[in-house]
PDB file of C-alpha atoms in Angstrom:
ATOM      1  CA  MET J   1     -12.547 -24.629   8.597  1.00  0.00           C
ATOM      2  CA  VAL J   2     -13.890 -21.500   6.890  1.00  0.00           C
ATOM      3  CA  ILE J   3     -12.701 -18.127   8.085  1.00  0.00           C
ATOM      4  CA  LYS J   4     -15.026 -15.279   7.240  1.00  0.00           C
ATOM      5  CA  SER J   5     -13.298 -12.000   6.353  1.00  0.00           C
ATOM      6  CA  ARG J   6     -14.644  -8.894   7.993  1.00  0.00           C
ATOM      7  CA  GLU J   7     -15.139  -5.540   6.352  1.00  0.00           C
ATOM      8  CA  LEU J   8     -13.172  -2.542   7.617  1.00  0.00           C
ATOM      9  CA  GLU J   9     -14.568   0.887   8.450  1.00  0.00           C
ATOM     10  CA  LEU J  10     -12.172   3.625   7.364  1.00  0.00           C
ATOM     11  CA  SER J  11     -12.096   6.834   9.403  1.00  0.00           C
ATOM     12  CA  PRO J  12     -12.770  10.103   7.565  1.00  0.00           C
ATOM     13  CA  LEU J  13      -9.404  11.222   8.982  1.00  0.00           C
ATOM     14  CA  SER J  14      -7.708   8.684   6.703  1.00  0.00           C
ATOM     15  CA  GLY J  15      -6.129   9.823   3.467  1.00  0.00           C
ATOM     16  CA  PRO J  16      -2.964  11.139   1.886  1.00  0.00           C
ATOM     17  CA  VAL J  17      -0.710  13.504   3.815  1.00  0.00           C
ATOM     18  CA  THR J  18       2.092  15.412   2.078  1.00  0.00           C
ATOM     19  CA  GLN J  19       4.951  17.193   3.808  1.00  0.00           C
ATOM     20  CA  ASP J  20       8.389  18.172   2.500  1.00  0.00           C
ATOM     21  CA  GLY J  21       7.511  16.665  -0.891  1.00  0.00           C
ATOM     22  CA  ILE J  22       6.759  13.244   0.627  1.00  0.00           C
ATOM     23  CA  THR J  23       3.253  11.769   0.497  1.00  0.00           C
ATOM     24  CA  VAL J  24       2.088   8.920   2.703  1.00  0.00           C
ATOM     25  CA  GLU J  25      -1.339   7.335   3.060  1.00  0.00           C
ATOM     26  CA  VAL J  26      -2.711   7.448   6.611  1.00  0.00           C
ATOM     27  CA  LYS J  27      -5.127   4.586   7.304  1.00  0.00           C
ATOM     28  CA  ILE J  28      -7.204   4.654  10.475  1.00  0.00           C
ATOM     29  CA  TYR J  29      -9.656   1.766  10.662  1.00  0.00           C
ATOM     30  CA  ARG J  30     -11.668  -0.703  12.702  1.00  0.00           C
ATOM     31  CA  PHE J  31     -14.093  -3.518  11.881  1.00  0.00           C
ATOM     32  CA  VAL J  32     -17.501  -2.450  10.511  1.00  0.00           C
ATOM     33  CA  GLY J  33     -20.158  -2.488  13.215  1.00  0.00           C
ATOM     34  CA  ASP J  34     -17.523  -2.624  15.939  1.00  0.00           C
ATOM     35  CA  ALA J  35     -17.549   0.264  18.376  1.00  0.00           C
ATOM     36  CA  GLY J  36     -14.053  -0.767  19.449  1.00  0.00           C
ATOM     37  CA  GLU J  37     -10.701   0.878  19.165  1.00  0.00           C
ATOM     38  CA  TRP J  38      -9.040   2.209  16.029  1.00  0.00           C
ATOM     39  CA  ALA J  39      -5.882   0.892  14.364  1.00  0.00           C
ATOM     40  CA  LEU J  40      -3.325   3.197  12.726  1.00  0.00           C
ATOM     41  CA  GLU J  41      -1.223   2.366   9.679  1.00  0.00           C
ATOM     42  CA  VAL J  42       0.915   4.577   7.416  1.00  0.00           C
ATOM     43  CA  VAL J  43       1.727   3.380   3.897  1.00  0.00           C
ATOM     44  CA  ASP J  44       4.523   4.973   1.851  1.00  0.00           C
ATOM     45  CA  GLN J  45       4.709   5.362  -1.939  1.00  0.00           C
ATOM     46  CA  ASP J  46       6.418   1.948  -2.265  1.00  0.00           C
ATOM     47  CA  ASP J  47       3.633   0.227  -0.257  1.00  0.00           C
ATOM     48  CA  GLY J  48       5.868  -0.048   2.802  1.00  0.00           C
ATOM     49  CA  SER J  49       3.691  -0.196   5.912  1.00  0.00           C
ATOM     50  CA  THR J  50       4.224   1.166   9.410  1.00  0.00           C
ATOM     51  CA  VAL J  51       1.659  -0.150  11.900  1.00  0.00           C
ATOM     52  CA  TRP J  52       1.230   1.019  15.486  1.00  0.00           C
ATOM     53  CA  ASN J  53       1.140  -1.783  18.061  1.00  0.00           C
ATOM     54  CA  GLU J  54      -1.358   0.084  20.185  1.00  0.00           C
ATOM     55  CA  LEU J  55      -5.013   0.732  19.382  1.00  0.00           C
ATOM     56  CA  PHE J  56      -6.691   4.092  19.969  1.00  0.00           C
ATOM     57  CA  ALA J  57      -9.977   4.972  21.691  1.00  0.00           C
ATOM     58  CA  THR J  58     -10.920   7.407  18.910  1.00  0.00           C
ATOM     59  CA  ASP J  59      -9.882   8.016  15.333  1.00  0.00           C
ATOM     60  CA  ALA J  60      -8.798  11.516  16.405  1.00  0.00           C
ATOM     61  CA  ASP J  61      -6.414   9.961  18.967  1.00  0.00           C
ATOM     62  CA  ALA J  62      -4.935   7.797  16.207  1.00  0.00           C
ATOM     63  CA  PHE J  63      -4.449  10.808  13.924  1.00  0.00           C
ATOM     64  CA  GLN J  64      -2.813  12.714  16.794  1.00  0.00           C
ATOM     65  CA  ALA J  65      -0.345   9.826  17.226  1.00  0.00           C
ATOM     66  CA  PHE J  66       0.524  10.078  13.522  1.00  0.00           C
ATOM     67  CA  LYS J  67       1.019  13.853  13.805  1.00  0.00           C
ATOM     68  CA  ALA J  68       3.201  13.420  16.896  1.00  0.00           C
ATOM     69  CA  ALA J  69       5.397  10.874  15.071  1.00  0.00           C
ATOM     70  CA  VAL J  70       5.818  13.277  12.137  1.00  0.00           C
ATOM     71  CA  ALA J  71       6.654  16.162  14.502  1.00  0.00           C
ATOM     72  CA  GLU J  72       9.224  14.052  16.348  1.00  0.00           C
ATOM     73  CA  ASP J  73      10.824  12.038  13.535  1.00  0.00           C
ATOM     74  CA  GLY J  74       9.742  13.752  10.310  1.00  0.00           C
ATOM     75  CA  ILE J  75       7.585  12.315   7.559  1.00  0.00           C
ATOM     76  CA  ALA J  76      10.654  10.735   5.925  1.00  0.00           C
ATOM     77  CA  SER J  77      10.804   8.315   8.866  1.00  0.00           C
ATOM     78  CA  PHE J  78       7.980   6.390   7.165  1.00  0.00           C
ATOM     79  CA  LEU J  79      10.180   5.708   4.132  1.00  0.00           C
ATOM     80  CA  GLU J  80      11.970   2.895   5.903  1.00  0.00           C
ATOM     81  CA  PRO J  81      11.864  -0.775   4.936  1.00  0.00           C
ATOM     82  CA  PRO J  82       8.284  -2.105   4.721  1.00  0.00           C
ATOM     83  CA  ASP J  83       6.348  -3.765   7.509  1.00  0.00           C
ATOM     84  CA  THR J  84       7.976  -1.904  10.379  1.00  0.00           C
ATOM     85  CA  LEU J  85       6.168  -1.598  13.703  1.00  0.00           C
ATOM     86  CA  HIS J  86       5.912   1.727  15.484  1.00  0.00           C
TER      87      HIS J  86
END
């Protein structure tokens, strides 16, 4: 059985975000050619990944969820052990 990998479309809202001397990489993506929902992932400087379980209708909604998490818990909350779910 051959599984074909699909290319990802990265939102222009993706990129590094720095606050309080901590930089994380915000990744908002969906499959290329898919008008579906957007996934949200935050990667810290040690390649630890925090992935939201929910998908978002727009890339702006996903970025708002990231901003809300930073406002509530601080950007340092993403410096936890890798592969945590949000």
